[in-house]
mmCIF file of C-alpha atoms in Angstrom:
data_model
loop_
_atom_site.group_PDB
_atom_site.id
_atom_site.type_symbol
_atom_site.label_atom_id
_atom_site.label_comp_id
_atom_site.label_asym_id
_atom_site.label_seq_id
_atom_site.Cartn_x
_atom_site.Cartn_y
_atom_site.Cartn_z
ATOM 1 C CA UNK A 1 7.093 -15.252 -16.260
ATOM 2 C CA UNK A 2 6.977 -17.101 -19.645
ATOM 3 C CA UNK A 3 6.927 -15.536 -22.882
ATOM 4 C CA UNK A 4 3.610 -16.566 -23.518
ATOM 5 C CA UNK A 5 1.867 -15.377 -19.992
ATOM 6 C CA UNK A 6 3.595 -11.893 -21.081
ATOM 7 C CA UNK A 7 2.630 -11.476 -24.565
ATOM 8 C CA UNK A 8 -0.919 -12.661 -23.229
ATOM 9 C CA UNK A 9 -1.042 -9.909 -20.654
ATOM 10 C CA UNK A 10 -0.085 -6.845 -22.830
ATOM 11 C CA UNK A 11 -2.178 -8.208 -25.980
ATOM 12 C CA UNK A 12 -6.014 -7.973 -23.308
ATOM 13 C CA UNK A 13 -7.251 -4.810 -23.192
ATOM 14 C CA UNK A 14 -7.228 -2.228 -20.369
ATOM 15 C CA UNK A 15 -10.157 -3.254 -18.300
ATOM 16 C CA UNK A 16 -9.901 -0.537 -15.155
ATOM 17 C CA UNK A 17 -11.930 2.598 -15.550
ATOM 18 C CA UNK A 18 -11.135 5.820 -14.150
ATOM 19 C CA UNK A 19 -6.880 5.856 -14.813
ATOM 20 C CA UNK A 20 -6.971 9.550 -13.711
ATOM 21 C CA UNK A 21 -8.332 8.460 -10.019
ATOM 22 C CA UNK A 22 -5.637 5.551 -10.027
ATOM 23 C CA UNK A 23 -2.908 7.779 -10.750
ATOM 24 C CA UNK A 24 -3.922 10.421 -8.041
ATOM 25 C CA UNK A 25 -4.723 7.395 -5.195
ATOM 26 C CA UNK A 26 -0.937 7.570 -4.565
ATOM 27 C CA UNK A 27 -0.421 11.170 -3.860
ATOM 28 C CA UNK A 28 -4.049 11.692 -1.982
ATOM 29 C CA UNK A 29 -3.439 8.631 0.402
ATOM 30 C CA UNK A 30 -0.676 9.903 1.415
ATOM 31 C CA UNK A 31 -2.063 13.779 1.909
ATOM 32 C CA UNK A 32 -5.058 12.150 3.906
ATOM 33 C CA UNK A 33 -3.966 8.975 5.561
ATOM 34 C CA UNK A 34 -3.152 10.805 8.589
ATOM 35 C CA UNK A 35 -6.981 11.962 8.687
ATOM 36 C CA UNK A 36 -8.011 8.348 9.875
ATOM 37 C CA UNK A 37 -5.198 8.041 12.396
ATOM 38 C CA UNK A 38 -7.233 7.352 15.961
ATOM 39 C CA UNK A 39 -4.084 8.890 17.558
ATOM 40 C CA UNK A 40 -4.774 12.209 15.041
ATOM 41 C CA UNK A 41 -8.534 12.275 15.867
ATOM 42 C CA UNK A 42 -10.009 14.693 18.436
ATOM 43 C CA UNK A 43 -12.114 12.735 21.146
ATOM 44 C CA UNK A 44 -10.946 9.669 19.670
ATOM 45 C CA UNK A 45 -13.596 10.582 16.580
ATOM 46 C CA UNK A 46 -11.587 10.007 13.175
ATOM 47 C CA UNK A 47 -11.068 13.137 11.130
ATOM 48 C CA UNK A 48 -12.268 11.926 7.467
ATOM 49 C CA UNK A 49 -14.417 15.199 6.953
ATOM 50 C CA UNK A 50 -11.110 16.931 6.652
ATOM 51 C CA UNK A 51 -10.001 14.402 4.109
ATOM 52 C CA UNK A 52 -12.712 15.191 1.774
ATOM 53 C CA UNK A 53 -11.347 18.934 2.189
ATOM 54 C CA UNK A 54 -7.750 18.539 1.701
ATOM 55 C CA UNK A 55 -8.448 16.557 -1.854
ATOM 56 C CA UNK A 56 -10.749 19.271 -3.107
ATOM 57 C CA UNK A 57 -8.068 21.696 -2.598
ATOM 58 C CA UNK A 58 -5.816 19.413 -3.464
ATOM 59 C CA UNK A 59 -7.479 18.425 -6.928
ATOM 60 C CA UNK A 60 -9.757 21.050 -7.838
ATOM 61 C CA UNK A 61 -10.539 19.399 -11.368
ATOM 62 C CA UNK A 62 -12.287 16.432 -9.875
ATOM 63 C CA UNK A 63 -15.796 15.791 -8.586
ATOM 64 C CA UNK A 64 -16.821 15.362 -5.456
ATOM 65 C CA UNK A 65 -18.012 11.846 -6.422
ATOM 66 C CA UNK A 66 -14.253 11.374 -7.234
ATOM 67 C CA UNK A 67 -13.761 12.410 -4.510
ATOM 68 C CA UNK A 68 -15.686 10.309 -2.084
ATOM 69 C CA UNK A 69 -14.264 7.605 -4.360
ATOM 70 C CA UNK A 70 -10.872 8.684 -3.358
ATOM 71 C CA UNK A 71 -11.349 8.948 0.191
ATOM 72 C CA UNK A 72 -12.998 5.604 0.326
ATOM 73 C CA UNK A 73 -10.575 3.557 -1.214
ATOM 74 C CA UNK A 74 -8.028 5.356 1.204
ATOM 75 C CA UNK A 75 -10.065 4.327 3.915
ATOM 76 C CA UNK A 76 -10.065 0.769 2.536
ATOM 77 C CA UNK A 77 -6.574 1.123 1.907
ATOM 78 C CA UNK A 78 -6.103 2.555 5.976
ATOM 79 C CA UNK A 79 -8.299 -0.601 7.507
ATOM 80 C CA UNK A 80 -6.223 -3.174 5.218
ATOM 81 C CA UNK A 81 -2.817 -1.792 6.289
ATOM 82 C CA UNK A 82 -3.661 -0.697 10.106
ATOM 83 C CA UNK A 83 -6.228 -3.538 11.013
ATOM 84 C CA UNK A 84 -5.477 -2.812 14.963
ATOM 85 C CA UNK A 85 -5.843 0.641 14.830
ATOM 86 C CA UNK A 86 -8.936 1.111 12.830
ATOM 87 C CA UNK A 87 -11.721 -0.372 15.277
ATOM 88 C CA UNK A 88 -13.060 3.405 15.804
ATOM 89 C CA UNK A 89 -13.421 3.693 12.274
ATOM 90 C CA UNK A 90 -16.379 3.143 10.044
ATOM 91 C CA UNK A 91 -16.839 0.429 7.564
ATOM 92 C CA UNK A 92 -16.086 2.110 4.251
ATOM 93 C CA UNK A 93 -19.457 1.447 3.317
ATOM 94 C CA UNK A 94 -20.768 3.461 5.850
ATOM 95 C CA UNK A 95 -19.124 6.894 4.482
ATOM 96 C CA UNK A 96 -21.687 9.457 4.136
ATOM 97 C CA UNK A 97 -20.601 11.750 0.940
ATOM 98 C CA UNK A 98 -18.904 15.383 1.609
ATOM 99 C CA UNK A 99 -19.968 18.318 -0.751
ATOM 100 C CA UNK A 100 -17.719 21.488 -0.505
#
C-alpha cells in the first residue's frame, strides 16, 4: 500500500456503529455456528432458537435486539461460508426475534 492510501485510511473517521457487537461476532459465531448445522438439527429443522439462548447466557449485558443482530449476522456469516449445506435454512431476513 502507498504512503498516501495509508495516511488516507487512518486520517477518515470510524464509520461502523456498534464496535462492542463487532468485537463479540468472533467469540458468539463460534459458540453458535454449530446451531445452524443441518447435520446438528433434530428432524432436519435447524436449531437457531438455541442460538439466541446460548448468547444471552453468554453475554448477559446485551439486548436482545443485539442479540438477534448477532445471531443474524452469524447466520449470514453460516450461508456465505456453507452455501451447500444451508438450503434448510431460512433467509436471514426471515428470522423471527427471540425474547428470553
Amino acid at each position: 500500500m502507498s504512503e498516501g492510501l495509508e495516511r488516507t485510511a487512518a486520517a477518515e473517521p470510524e464509520r461502523r456503529r456498534q464496535l462492542d457487537l463487532r468485537t463479540a461476532f468472533d467469540v458468539a459465531f463460534v459458540m453458535i455456528e454449530p446451531f445452524f448445522d443441518p447435520q446438528q438439527g433434530w428432524a432436519g429443522q435447524s436449531l437457531e432458537l438455541l442460538a439466541y439462548r446460548v448468547l444471552r447466557e453468554n453475554f448477559p449485558a446485551l439486548s436482545s435486539d443485539e442479540v438477534h443482530t448477532l445471531v443474524v449476522a452469524a447466520h449470514r456469516v453460516y450461508i456465505e461460508r456453507h452455501p451447500e449445506h444451508s438450503s434448510h435454512l431460512p433467509r436471514p431476513s426471515e428470522l423471527r426475534r427471540v425474547n428470553f
